[in-house]
CSV table of C-alpha atoms in Angstrom, one decimal:
chain,number,residue,atom,x,y,z
E,1,MET,CA,-14.3,-18.1,14.3
E,2,THR,CA,-10.8,-17.8,12.7
E,3,VAL,CA,-7.2,-16.8,13.2
E,4,VAL,CA,-6.4,-13.9,10.9
E,5,LEU,CA,-2.9,-13.3,9.8
E,6,ALA,CA,-1.4,-10.0,8.6
E,7,TRP,CA,1.0,-11.6,6.1
E,8,THR,CA,4.2,-10.0,4.9
E,9,THR,CA,7.3,-11.2,3.1
E,10,THR,CA,9.7,-10.1,5.9
E,11,PRO,CA,11.4,-12.4,8.5
E,12,GLU,CA,8.8,-11.0,10.9
E,13,GLY,CA,6.0,-12.0,8.6
E,14,GLN,CA,7.5,-15.5,8.3
E,15,ALA,CA,7.6,-15.8,12.1
E,16,ALA,CA,4.0,-14.6,12.3
E,17,GLN,CA,3.0,-17.2,9.6
E,18,GLU,CA,4.4,-20.0,11.6
E,19,ALA,CA,2.7,-18.8,14.8
E,20,ALA,CA,-0.6,-18.3,13.0
E,21,LEU,CA,-0.6,-21.9,11.5
E,22,SER,CA,0.3,-23.3,14.9
E,23,GLU,CA,-2.4,-21.3,16.7
E,24,ALA,CA,-5.0,-22.2,14.1
E,25,ALA,CA,-4.2,-26.0,14.4
E,26,ARG,CA,-4.0,-25.8,18.2
E,27,ARG,CA,-7.4,-24.1,18.4
E,28,GLY,CA,-9.1,-26.1,15.6
E,29,LEU,CA,-9.8,-22.9,13.6
E,30,ASP,CA,-9.5,-21.8,10.1
E,31,LEU,CA,-6.7,-19.5,9.1
E,32,VAL,CA,-7.4,-16.4,6.9
E,33,VAL,CA,-4.3,-14.9,5.4
E,34,VAL,CA,-4.4,-11.2,4.5
E,35,PRO,CA,-1.4,-10.0,2.5
E,36,VAL,CA,-0.7,-6.4,3.7
E,37,GLU,CA,2.2,-5.4,1.5
E,38,GLU,CA,1.4,-3.7,-1.7
E,39,GLY,CA,2.3,-5.9,-4.6
E,40,ALA,CA,3.3,-8.9,-2.5
E,41,PRO,CA,2.8,-12.3,-4.0
E,42,THR,CA,-0.2,-14.4,-2.9
E,43,PRO,CA,1.0,-16.8,-0.2
E,44,ASP,CA,0.6,-20.5,-0.7
E,45,LEU,CA,0.2,-22.0,2.8
E,46,HIS,CA,-0.8,-25.4,3.7
E,47,ALA,CA,-1.1,-27.1,7.1
E,48,ASP,CA,-2.6,-30.4,8.1
E,49,GLY,CA,-6.0,-30.0,9.6
E,50,VAL,CA,-6.1,-26.2,9.0
E,51,ASP,CA,-8.4,-24.7,6.3
E,52,VAL,CA,-6.3,-21.8,4.9
E,53,ARG,CA,-7.9,-19.0,2.9
E,54,VAL,CA,-6.4,-15.8,1.4
E,55,ARG,CA,-8.3,-12.6,1.4
E,56,HIS,CA,-6.9,-9.5,-0.3
E,57,PRO,CA,-7.6,-6.0,1.2
E,58,ASP,CA,-9.9,-3.8,-0.8
E,59,ARG,CA,-7.2,-1.0,-1.0
E,60,ARG,CA,-9.6,1.6,-2.5
E,61,ASP,CA,-8.8,4.1,0.2
E,62,ARG,CA,-5.2,2.9,0.8
E,63,ASP,CA,-5.8,2.4,4.5
E,64,VAL,CA,-4.1,-1.0,5.0
E,65,VAL,CA,-5.0,-1.1,8.7
E,66,GLY,CA,-8.6,-0.3,8.2
E,67,ASP,CA,-8.9,-2.9,5.4
E,68,PHE,CA,-7.2,-5.5,7.5
E,69,LEU,CA,-9.4,-4.9,10.6
E,70,ASP,CA,-12.5,-4.9,8.4
E,71,ILE,CA,-11.5,-8.4,7.1
E,72,ALA,CA,-10.8,-9.5,10.7
E,73,ALA,CA,-14.2,-8.3,11.8
E,74,GLU,CA,-16.0,-10.0,8.8
E,75,GLU,CA,-14.2,-13.2,9.6
E,76,GLU,CA,-15.1,-13.0,13.3
E,77,ALA,CA,-11.5,-13.4,14.2
E,78,SER,CA,-10.8,-15.0,17.6
E,79,LEU,CA,-7.1,-14.1,17.2
E,80,VAL,CA,-5.2,-11.7,15.0
E,81,VAL,CA,-1.5,-12.5,14.4
E,82,ILE,CA,1.1,-9.9,13.3
E,83,GLY,CA,4.8,-9.7,12.9
E,84,VAL,CA,6.7,-6.9,14.6
E,85,ARG,CA,10.2,-5.5,14.6
E,86,HIS,CA,12.1,-3.1,16.7
E,87,ARG,CA,12.0,0.5,15.5
E,88,SER,CA,13.3,3.7,17.1
E,89,ALA,CA,10.9,6.2,18.6
E,90,VAL,CA,11.8,8.6,15.8
E,91,GLY,CA,11.1,5.9,13.1
E,92,LYS,CA,7.6,5.3,14.7
E,93,LEU,CA,6.9,9.0,14.8
E,94,LEU,CA,7.9,9.7,11.2
E,95,LEU,CA,6.6,6.5,9.5
E,96,GLY,CA,3.8,5.4,11.9
E,97,SER,CA,3.4,1.8,12.7
E,98,VAL,CA,1.0,-0.6,11.2
E,99,ALA,CA,1.5,-3.1,13.9
E,100,GLN,CA,0.9,-0.5,16.6
E,101,GLN,CA,-2.4,0.6,14.9
E,102,ILE,CA,-3.5,-3.0,14.7
E,103,LEU,CA,-2.6,-3.6,18.4
E,104,LEU,CA,-4.5,-0.6,19.5
E,105,GLU,CA,-7.6,-0.9,17.2
E,106,SER,CA,-8.3,-4.6,16.9
E,107,ALA,CA,-11.4,-5.9,18.5
E,108,ALA,CA,-9.8,-9.4,18.7
E,109,PRO,CA,-6.8,-10.3,20.8
E,110,VAL,CA,-3.5,-9.8,19.0
E,111,LEU,CA,-0.5,-12.1,19.0
E,112,ALA,CA,2.6,-10.0,18.1
E,113,VAL,CA,5.5,-12.2,17.0
E,114,LYS,CA,9.1,-11.1,16.7
E,115,GLY,CA,11.2,-12.3,13.8
E,116,ARG,CA,14.2,-14.6,14.4
E,117,THR,CA,17.4,-12.7,15.2
E,118,PRO,CA,20.7,-14.2,14.2
E,119,ALA,CA,22.9,-15.5,17.0
E,120,ARG,CA,25.5,-12.9,18.2
E,121,GLU,CA,29.1,-13.9,18.4
E,122,ALA,CA,30.8,-13.6,21.7
């Protein structure tokens, strides 16, 4: 059993990374990091007591969600962690939503983490 992280270089991805490391440590599980951005650098994550491995999606068919979910299934994920951000309904309609697809299609429970927002001035 593992925690599987859909890793991106965004603020939402950073928040998801922190949550995934915390959950893996709390549950005593390994963390599998899957970079889901095309051309993103390989993450270098370390945490005390957590075995962290990186698995790259196959990308032969360019279906990032399918590739990610295949890895999660192969790793017997007990938890999937993703970063999410607010998008308008039109934005979701036109561009789709990787996070939404993962939420709907994952066999494992999904922890959706929002990125930090800057404090607003009064």
